[in-house]
Amino acid sequence: MENGGFLSSLPSVIGSLASLTYLSIASAVSGGTIPSSFGRLKKLRHLNLDSNNLEGAVPPFLSSLTALTHLSLSGNKLDSSIPTKLKTLQKLAKIELTGNQLSGSIGPLTLLPRLDRINVAFNSLNSSLPASLGNLKRLSQLFLQGNAISGSLPSSISKLGNLIYLTLRANNISGSIPRGIGSLRNLKSLDLSYNAISGSLPSTLGSLKSLIMLDVRSARLNGSLPTSLSKLKALEYILLSDNQLSSSFPGFLANISSLTMIDMASNEINGSLPSSLGAFSNLAKLDLANNSISGGIPESISLLTQMWNLYLAGNSLSGSLPASMSKLTSLESIDLRRNNLSGPLPPSVFNWTMSAVFLSENHFEGDLPAYLGDYPAEILVDSTLTCPLDGTNCSSQLKELAARVYSNGFCRVVCPSFCQTCIAPPADPSGGIQEEGMEGVWEGVWEEGVWEGVWEGAWEGGLVVARLGNLEAAGVW
């Protein structure tokens, strides 16, 4: 019985079905508690009471259901600790308690040696992981994300040789990653993100030959990446943003042909991008924003033809954009803001179908490519660019371009005829403006024909040279 949504409470009469082996009542009850009569279902092997707004404690009488192999009580409002009496469920292989309000520890579950899957995610567990966790030799999946688990990772975690998925995201776990974690040879996904884990990544991670995802974002990691990570031939995702990792970009990862995502944003990565960057041939996302990377963008970046997202904002990159970047035809978004890039925009660089282009706070110059009239992206250019569009034939695409360019608040474009023809300018650049759905306020002064100030509000008007926000602005009307 699933998705009925018509029962006010669980029928206690079900407890009289002595021969029942499978019971699933999910998303069918509006509340109440688990009837004590359910404790008489001695032959029950599968019990699923998910998403029924059930309240109260996890009932200790469930300990009498000694034939259970699968217990699922997820998506309810159970608010007790996990009862120790459940240790009698020696045949239990899977337990699902996610999305409740359970507190305390998972300690009682470590007394169930046949457990293959534990999911107690998104609760209020507030104790540390017990050393007895290492007793669960059959455990392949452990999901405890979204709790308040504290303390460090126990060294006994190295005994979980069958573990495939370990997810401890968004807890209060501290300390370093134990070296013994390298013993988990079957591990495919390691997620320790959004904790207070410190120290460096242990070199023993290089022994996790089955690892597909390594996620330790928003922790307190420092030091450099161990070169042993280059042995992880199955690795697809390495997510290490918002740490204090230093050293240069880990070019030694280029021999991992399966690697599709590198996220090391907001660290202390320094040096330059290696000329071998193009060796990451299957990379779909590269995020190195907000680091201290200097030098130019290497020509070999054109070899990253599978790239969807390229984020290099907030570094010290210099030089011009390689014309060969036009080969990145799979790109959907690019962010190069807050660098020292200069020179003209190569005519073909933006000949892509992308959803976002961010180029502000650089030193680009020259012409805005004419084909931008058909460009669907949100253009965020903050440079001195001239516009060759004559504005005599304002197609719907040009009007859409004008609206997007001027409403985003970060663009400088010089093209008076285009602006005056495609968009009717307001009469006065100062004070309130309300015309054809446009409203807002300029605050600033005119000095020698140049406006310096800040725009607050929505804009689709006739400013033809602008750099908005907390930046300077200039205009010709």
Coordinates of C-alpha atoms in Angstrom, one line a residue:
M1 CA 0.0 0.0 0.0
E2 CA 1.8 3.1 -1.2
N3 CA 0.9 6.7 -2.2
G4 CA -2.7 6.3 -1.1
G5 CA -2.7 9.0 1.5
F6 CA -6.0 8.1 3.0
L7 CA -5.3 6.4 6.4
S8 CA -5.4 8.5 9.5
S9 CA -3.2 6.1 11.4
L10 CA -1.6 2.7 10.9
P11 CA -4.2 0.0 11.5
S12 CA -3.3 -2.1 14.6
V13 CA -5.2 -5.0 13.2
I14 CA -2.3 -5.7 10.9
G15 CA -0.5 -7.1 14.0
S16 CA -2.8 -10.1 13.8
L17 CA -1.5 -11.3 10.5
A18 CA 0.9 -13.7 12.0
S19 CA 2.1 -15.2 8.7
L20 CA 2.9 -11.8 7.1
T21 CA 6.4 -11.6 5.6
Y22 CA 6.3 -8.3 3.6
L23 CA 4.6 -5.1 4.7
S24 CA 5.0 -1.8 2.9
I25 CA 2.7 1.2 3.8
A26 CA 4.5 4.3 2.5
S27 CA 3.1 7.8 1.9
A28 CA -0.3 6.5 3.0
V29 CA -0.8 7.7 6.6
S30 CA -1.3 11.2 7.9
G31 CA 0.3 10.6 11.3
G32 CA 0.2 8.7 14.6
T33 CA 2.6 6.1 16.0
I34 CA 3.6 2.6 15.1
P35 CA 1.1 0.3 16.8
S36 CA 2.6 -2.1 19.4
S37 CA 0.7 -4.9 17.8
F38 CA 3.3 -4.8 15.0
G39 CA 5.6 -6.5 17.4
R40 CA 3.7 -9.7 16.9
L41 CA 4.7 -10.0 13.3
K42 CA 7.4 -12.6 14.0
K43 CA 7.8 -13.8 10.4
L44 CA 8.1 -10.3 8.9
R45 CA 11.2 -9.9 6.8
H46 CA 10.5 -6.5 5.1
L47 CA 9.0 -3.5 6.8
N48 CA 8.6 -0.2 5.0
L49 CA 6.7 2.6 6.7
D50 CA 8.3 5.6 4.9
S51 CA 6.8 9.1 4.7
N52 CA 3.8 8.6 7.0
N53 CA 4.4 11.5 9.4
L54 CA 4.9 9.0 12.2
E55 CA 5.9 10.5 15.5
G56 CA 7.4 9.4 18.8
A57 CA 10.3 7.1 19.4
V58 CA 11.6 4.2 17.4
P59 CA 9.6 1.6 19.2
P60 CA 11.7 -0.9 21.2
F61 CA 9.2 -3.7 20.5
L62 CA 10.6 -3.8 16.9
S63 CA 13.3 -5.8 18.5
S64 CA 11.0 -8.8 18.5
L65 CA 10.9 -8.9 14.7
T66 CA 13.9 -11.1 14.6
A67 CA 13.3 -12.3 11.0
L68 CA 13.6 -8.7 9.6
T69 CA 16.2 -8.2 6.9
H70 CA 15.0 -4.7 5.7
L71 CA 13.7 -2.0 8.0
S72 CA 12.7 1.4 6.5
L73 CA 11.2 4.2 8.6
S74 CA 12.5 7.2 6.5
G75 CA 10.7 10.5 6.1
N76 CA 8.8 10.5 9.4
K77 CA 9.1 12.5 12.6
L78 CA 10.7 10.0 14.9
D79 CA 12.6 11.9 17.5
S80 CA 14.3 9.4 19.9
S81 CA 17.7 7.8 19.8
I82 CA 18.3 4.5 18.1
P83 CA 17.3 1.9 20.8
T84 CA 19.9 -0.6 21.9
K85 CA 17.3 -3.3 22.0
L86 CA 17.4 -3.5 18.2
K87 CA 20.6 -5.6 18.6
T88 CA 18.3 -8.6 18.5
L89 CA 17.7 -8.0 14.8
Q90 CA 20.7 -10.2 13.8
K91 CA 19.4 -10.9 10.3
L92 CA 19.0 -7.2 9.4
A93 CA 20.8 -6.2 6.3
K94 CA 19.4 -2.8 5.4
I95 CA 18.1 0.0 7.7
E96 CA 16.7 3.2 6.4
L97 CA 16.0 6.0 8.9
T98 CA 16.8 9.1 6.9
G99 CA 14.8 12.3 7.3
N100 CA 13.7 12.0 10.9
Q101 CA 14.8 13.8 14.1
L102 CA 16.8 11.1 15.7
S103 CA 19.6 12.0 18.1
G104 CA 22.4 10.3 19.9
S105 CA 24.7 7.7 18.2
I106 CA 24.6 5.0 15.6
G107 CA 26.3 2.8 18.2
P108 CA 23.4 0.3 18.6
L109 CA 23.6 -0.4 14.8
T110 CA 27.2 -1.6 15.1
L111 CA 25.9 -4.6 17.0
L112 CA 24.2 -5.9 13.8
P113 CA 27.0 -7.7 12.0
R114 CA 25.0 -8.5 8.8
L115 CA 24.2 -4.9 8.0
D116 CA 25.0 -4.1 4.4
R117 CA 23.4 -0.6 4.2
I118 CA 22.9 2.1 6.9
N119 CA 21.2 5.3 6.0
V120 CA 20.5 7.6 8.9
A121 CA 21.1 10.8 6.9
F122 CA 19.4 14.1 7.7
N123 CA 18.7 13.6 11.3
S124 CA 20.1 15.1 14.5
L125 CA 22.7 12.6 15.5
N126 CA 25.1 14.4 17.8
S127 CA 27.6 11.9 19.0
S128 CA 30.9 10.7 17.6
L129 CA 31.4 7.7 15.3
P130 CA 32.1 4.7 17.6
A131 CA 35.2 2.6 17.3
S132 CA 32.8 -0.4 17.1
L133 CA 31.9 0.8 13.6
G134 CA 34.7 -1.5 12.4
N135 CA 32.7 -4.5 13.4
L136 CA 30.4 -4.2 10.4
K137 CA 32.6 -6.2 8.0
R138 CA 29.7 -6.6 5.5
L139 CA 28.9 -2.9 5.3
S140 CA 29.0 -1.5 1.8
Q141 CA 26.9 1.7 2.1
L142 CA 27.1 4.2 5.0
F143 CA 25.1 7.4 4.6
L144 CA 25.2 9.8 7.6
Q145 CA 25.1 13.2 5.9
G146 CA 23.2 16.1 7.3
N147 CA 23.6 15.4 11.0
A148 CA 25.7 16.9 13.8
I149 CA 28.2 14.1 14.3
S150 CA 31.3 15.3 16.1
G151 CA 34.7 14.0 16.9
S152 CA 37.2 12.5 14.5
L153 CA 37.0 9.6 12.1
P154 CA 37.8 6.4 14.0
S155 CA 40.9 4.4 12.9
S156 CA 38.6 1.3 12.9
I157 CA 37.0 2.6 9.7
S158 CA 39.9 0.9 7.9
K159 CA 38.3 -2.5 8.8
L160 CA 35.3 -1.8 6.5
G161 CA 36.8 -3.6 3.5
N162 CA 33.5 -4.0 1.7
L163 CA 32.6 -0.4 1.9
I164 CA 31.6 1.2 -1.5
Y165 CA 29.9 4.4 -0.5
L166 CA 30.9 6.5 2.5
T167 CA 29.0 9.8 2.9
L168 CA 29.5 11.9 6.0
R169 CA 28.8 15.3 4.4
A170 CA 27.6 18.3 6.5
N171 CA 28.5 17.2 10.0
N172 CA 30.9 18.5 12.6
I173 CA 33.6 15.9 12.1
S174 CA 37.1 17.2 12.9
G175 CA 40.7 15.9 12.9
S176 CA 42.5 14.5 10.0
I177 CA 41.7 11.7 7.6
P178 CA 43.2 8.5 9.0
R179 CA 45.9 6.9 6.9
G180 CA 44.1 3.6 7.2
I181 CA 41.4 4.8 4.9
G182 CA 43.6 3.5 2.1
S183 CA 42.5 0.0 3.1
L184 CA 39.0 0.5 1.7
R185 CA 39.9 -1.0 -1.7
N186 CA 36.3 -1.2 -2.9
L187 CA 35.4 2.4 -2.1
K188 CA 33.9 4.2 -5.0
S189 CA 32.6 7.4 -3.4
L190 CA 34.2 9.2 -0.4
D191 CA 32.3 12.3 0.7
L192 CA 33.7 14.2 3.7
S193 CA 32.7 17.7 2.5
Y194 CA 31.4 20.4 4.8
N195 CA 33.1 19.3 7.9
A196 CA 36.0 20.6 10.0
I197 CA 38.5 18.0 8.7
S198 CA 42.0 19.4 8.8
G199 CA 45.5 18.4 7.8
S200 CA 46.6 17.2 4.4
L201 CA 45.2 14.5 2.2
P202 CA 47.0 11.2 3.1
S203 CA 49.0 9.6 0.4
T204 CA 47.3 6.3 1.2
L205 CA 44.3 7.6 -0.8
G206 CA 46.3 6.5 -3.8
S207 CA 45.4 2.9 -2.9
L208 CA 41.7 3.4 -3.5
K209 CA 41.8 2.0 -7.0
S210 CA 38.0 1.8 -7.3
L211 CA 37.4 5.4 -6.3
I212 CA 35.2 7.5 -8.6
M213 CA 34.4 10.5 -6.5
L214 CA 36.6 12.3 -3.9
D215 CA 34.7 15.1 -2.2
V216 CA 36.3 17.1 0.7
R217 CA 34.9 20.6 -0.1
S218 CA 34.6 23.2 2.5
A219 CA 36.9 21.6 5.1
R220 CA 40.2 22.8 6.5
L221 CA 42.6 20.9 4.4
N222 CA 46.0 22.3 3.8
G223 CA 49.2 21.4 2.1
S224 CA 49.4 20.0 -1.5
L225 CA 47.7 17.1 -3.2
P226 CA 49.7 13.8 -2.9
T227 CA 51.1 12.6 -6.2
S228 CA 49.7 9.2 -5.3
L229 CA 46.3 10.4 -6.5
S230 CA 47.6 9.8 -10.0
K231 CA 47.1 6.1 -9.4
L232 CA 43.3 6.5 -9.2
K233 CA 42.6 5.4 -12.7
A234 CA 38.8 5.2 -12.1
L235 CA 38.5 8.7 -10.6
E236 CA 36.0 11.0 -12.3
Y237 CA 35.3 13.8 -9.8
I238 CA 37.8 15.5 -7.5
L239 CA 36.1 18.2 -5.4
L240 CA 38.3 20.1 -3.0
S241 CA 37.0 23.7 -3.1
D242 CA 37.0 26.1 -0.1
N243 CA 40.1 24.7 1.7
Q244 CA 43.6 26.0 2.2
L245 CA 45.4 23.8 -0.3
S246 CA 48.6 25.3 -1.7
S247 CA 51.2 24.5 -4.3
S248 CA 50.6 24.6 -8.1
F249 CA 47.9 23.1 -10.2
P250 CA 48.2 19.2 -10.0
G251 CA 49.2 18.5 -13.6
F252 CA 50.1 15.0 -12.5
L253 CA 46.4 14.1 -12.6
A254 CA 46.4 14.4 -16.4
N255 CA 47.1 10.7 -16.8
I256 CA 43.7 9.9 -15.3
S257 CA 41.7 9.6 -18.5
S258 CA 38.4 9.2 -16.7
L259 CA 38.6 12.5 -14.9
T260 CA 35.7 14.8 -15.8
M261 CA 35.5 17.3 -13.0
I262 CA 38.1 19.2 -11.1
D263 CA 36.9 21.7 -8.5
M264 CA 39.6 23.4 -6.5
A265 CA 38.1 26.9 -6.3
S266 CA 38.8 29.1 -3.3
N267 CA 42.1 27.6 -2.2
E268 CA 45.7 28.9 -2.3
I269 CA 46.7 27.3 -5.6
N270 CA 49.6 29.3 -7.2
G271 CA 52.0 29.2 -10.1
S272 CA 50.8 29.1 -13.7
L273 CA 48.5 26.8 -15.6
P274 CA 50.7 24.1 -17.2
S275 CA 51.2 23.8 -20.9
S276 CA 50.0 20.2 -20.5
L277 CA 46.6 21.4 -19.5
G278 CA 45.2 20.0 -22.7
A279 CA 46.1 16.5 -21.6
F280 CA 42.9 16.5 -19.5
S281 CA 41.1 15.4 -22.6
N282 CA 37.8 14.3 -21.0
L283 CA 37.4 17.2 -18.5
A284 CA 33.9 18.6 -18.5
K285 CA 34.3 21.1 -15.7
L286 CA 37.4 23.0 -14.4
D287 CA 36.9 25.3 -11.5
L288 CA 40.0 27.1 -10.2
A289 CA 38.3 30.4 -9.3
N290 CA 39.6 32.5 -6.4
N291 CA 43.2 31.2 -6.2
S292 CA 46.5 32.9 -6.9
I293 CA 47.2 31.5 -10.4
S294 CA 49.3 33.8 -12.6
G295 CA 50.6 33.7 -16.2
G296 CA 48.6 33.2 -19.3
I297 CA 46.0 30.8 -20.5
P298 CA 47.9 28.1 -22.4
E299 CA 47.2 27.3 -26.0
S300 CA 46.7 23.7 -25.1
I301 CA 43.4 24.6 -23.5
S302 CA 41.9 24.3 -27.0
L303 CA 42.3 20.5 -26.6
L304 CA 39.7 20.4 -23.9
T305 CA 36.9 19.8 -26.4
Q306 CA 34.6 18.1 -23.8
M307 CA 34.6 21.1 -21.5
W308 CA 31.2 22.4 -20.4
N309 CA 32.2 24.8 -17.6
L310 CA 35.4 26.8 -17.3
Y311 CA 35.8 29.0 -14.2
L312 CA 39.1 30.9 -13.7
A313 CA 37.7 34.0 -12.1
G314 CA 39.6 35.8 -9.2
N315 CA 43.1 34.9 -10.2
S316 CA 46.0 36.9 -11.6
L317 CA 45.9 35.6 -15.2
S318 CA 47.4 37.9 -17.8
G319 CA 47.8 38.1 -21.5
S320 CA 45.2 37.6 -24.2
L321 CA 42.7 34.9 -24.8
P322 CA 44.1 32.2 -27.2
A323 CA 42.3 32.3 -30.5
S324 CA 42.3 28.5 -30.4
M325 CA 39.7 28.7 -27.7
S326 CA 37.1 28.8 -30.5
K327 CA 37.6 25.0 -30.6
L328 CA 35.8 24.6 -27.3
T329 CA 32.5 24.1 -28.9
S330 CA 31.0 22.2 -26.0
L331 CA 31.4 25.1 -23.5
E332 CA 28.2 26.3 -21.9
S333 CA 29.6 28.8 -19.4
I334 CA 32.9 30.6 -18.9
D335 CA 33.9 32.9 -16.1
L336 CA 37.2 34.9 -16.4
R337 CA 36.2 37.8 -14.2
R338 CA 38.7 39.6 -11.9
N339 CA 41.9 38.8 -13.7
N340 CA 44.5 40.9 -15.7
L341 CA 43.5 39.6 -19.1
S342 CA 43.9 42.1 -22.0
G343 CA 43.9 42.5 -25.7
P344 CA 41.1 42.2 -28.2
L345 CA 38.5 39.5 -28.0
P346 CA 39.3 37.1 -30.9
P347 CA 36.5 37.3 -33.4
S348 CA 35.7 33.6 -33.1
V349 CA 36.1 33.0 -29.4
F350 CA 32.5 33.6 -28.5
N351 CA 31.1 31.6 -31.4
W352 CA 29.5 29.2 -29.0
T353 CA 26.1 28.4 -27.8
M354 CA 26.5 29.2 -24.1
S355 CA 24.3 30.2 -21.2
A356 CA 26.7 32.5 -19.4
V357 CA 29.9 34.5 -20.3
F358 CA 31.5 36.5 -17.5
L359 CA 34.5 38.7 -18.5
S360 CA 34.2 41.7 -16.2
E361 CA 37.1 43.4 -14.4
N362 CA 39.8 42.7 -17.0
H363 CA 41.5 44.9 -19.6
F364 CA 40.0 43.7 -22.9
E365 CA 39.7 46.2 -25.7
G366 CA 38.6 46.5 -29.3
D367 CA 35.4 45.6 -31.0
L368 CA 32.4 43.7 -29.6
P369 CA 31.9 40.9 -32.2
A370 CA 29.0 41.6 -34.5
Y371 CA 27.5 38.2 -34.3
L372 CA 26.5 38.9 -30.6
G373 CA 23.2 40.0 -32.1
D374 CA 22.2 36.3 -32.1
Y375 CA 24.0 35.5 -28.9
P376 CA 21.8 33.9 -26.2
A377 CA 24.1 34.3 -23.2
E378 CA 24.1 36.8 -20.4
I379 CA 27.0 39.0 -21.5
L380 CA 29.0 40.4 -18.6
V381 CA 31.8 42.4 -20.1
D382 CA 33.6 45.1 -18.2
S383 CA 36.1 46.4 -20.7
T384 CA 36.4 49.1 -23.3
L385 CA 34.8 47.5 -26.3
T386 CA 33.4 49.2 -29.4
C387 CA 30.3 48.1 -31.1
P388 CA 30.1 47.8 -34.9
L389 CA 26.4 47.3 -34.9
D390 CA 24.8 50.2 -36.8
G391 CA 21.4 49.9 -35.2
T392 CA 19.5 50.6 -38.4
N393 CA 17.8 47.2 -38.4
C394 CA 16.8 46.4 -34.8
S395 CA 15.7 42.8 -35.0
S396 CA 14.2 41.0 -32.1
Q397 CA 17.6 39.4 -31.4
L398 CA 19.2 42.8 -31.1
K399 CA 16.5 44.1 -28.8
E400 CA 17.0 41.1 -26.6
L401 CA 20.7 41.6 -26.6
A402 CA 20.3 45.2 -25.6
A403 CA 17.9 44.4 -22.8
R404 CA 20.3 41.7 -21.4
V405 CA 23.5 43.7 -21.8
Y406 CA 22.1 46.8 -20.1
S407 CA 20.1 45.1 -17.4
N408 CA 22.9 42.9 -16.1
G409 CA 24.8 45.9 -14.7
F410 CA 28.4 45.0 -15.7
C411 CA 28.9 45.9 -19.3
R412 CA 30.8 48.7 -21.2
V413 CA 29.9 49.0 -24.8
V414 CA 30.4 52.0 -27.2
C415 CA 27.7 51.9 -29.8
P416 CA 25.5 55.1 -29.9
S417 CA 23.5 54.4 -33.0
F418 CA 22.7 50.9 -31.8
C419 CA 21.5 52.2 -28.4
Q420 CA 19.6 55.1 -29.7
T421 CA 17.8 53.1 -32.3
C422 CA 17.1 49.9 -30.5
I423 CA 16.3 51.4 -27.1
A424 CA 14.7 54.7 -26.4
P425 CA 16.8 56.6 -23.8
P426 CA 15.3 58.3 -20.9
A427 CA 15.4 62.1 -20.9
D428 CA 17.5 62.6 -17.8
P429 CA 20.4 60.5 -16.5
S430 CA 20.0 61.6 -12.9
G431 CA 17.1 61.2 -10.5
G432 CA 14.3 58.7 -10.8
I433 CA 13.6 57.0 -14.2
Q434 CA 10.3 55.4 -15.1
E435 CA 9.8 54.7 -18.7
E436 CA 8.5 51.5 -20.4
G437 CA 8.9 49.4 -17.3
M438 CA 12.3 50.9 -16.4
E439 CA 12.8 52.4 -13.0
G440 CA 15.7 53.2 -10.7
V441 CA 17.9 56.0 -9.5
W442 CA 21.3 57.3 -10.6
E443 CA 23.5 58.6 -7.8
G444 CA 26.6 60.5 -8.9
V445 CA 27.9 63.5 -10.8
W446 CA 28.8 64.6 -14.3
E447 CA 32.4 65.7 -14.6
E448 CA 33.7 66.9 -17.9
G449 CA 31.2 64.9 -19.9
V450 CA 31.8 61.7 -17.9
W451 CA 29.2 60.3 -15.5
E452 CA 30.6 58.7 -12.3
G453 CA 28.2 57.1 -10.1
V454 CA 26.1 54.1 -9.1
W455 CA 22.8 52.8 -10.6
E456 CA 20.2 51.3 -8.4
G457 CA 17.2 49.6 -10.1
A458 CA 16.2 47.8 -13.3
W459 CA 17.7 49.2 -16.5
E460 CA 16.8 48.8 -20.1
G461 CA 17.7 52.4 -21.1
G462 CA 20.0 54.3 -23.4
L463 CA 23.3 54.4 -21.6
V464 CA 25.9 53.6 -24.1
V465 CA 29.0 53.4 -22.0
A466 CA 28.5 51.8 -18.6
R467 CA 30.2 50.0 -15.8
L468 CA 27.7 49.6 -13.0
G469 CA 27.5 48.3 -9.5
N470 CA 30.3 49.7 -7.2
L471 CA 32.4 50.5 -10.3
E472 CA 32.8 53.7 -12.3
A473 CA 30.3 54.6 -14.9
A474 CA 30.4 56.7 -18.0
G475 CA 27.8 57.7 -20.5
V476 CA 26.9 59.6 -23.6
W477 CA 23.3 60.5 -24.2

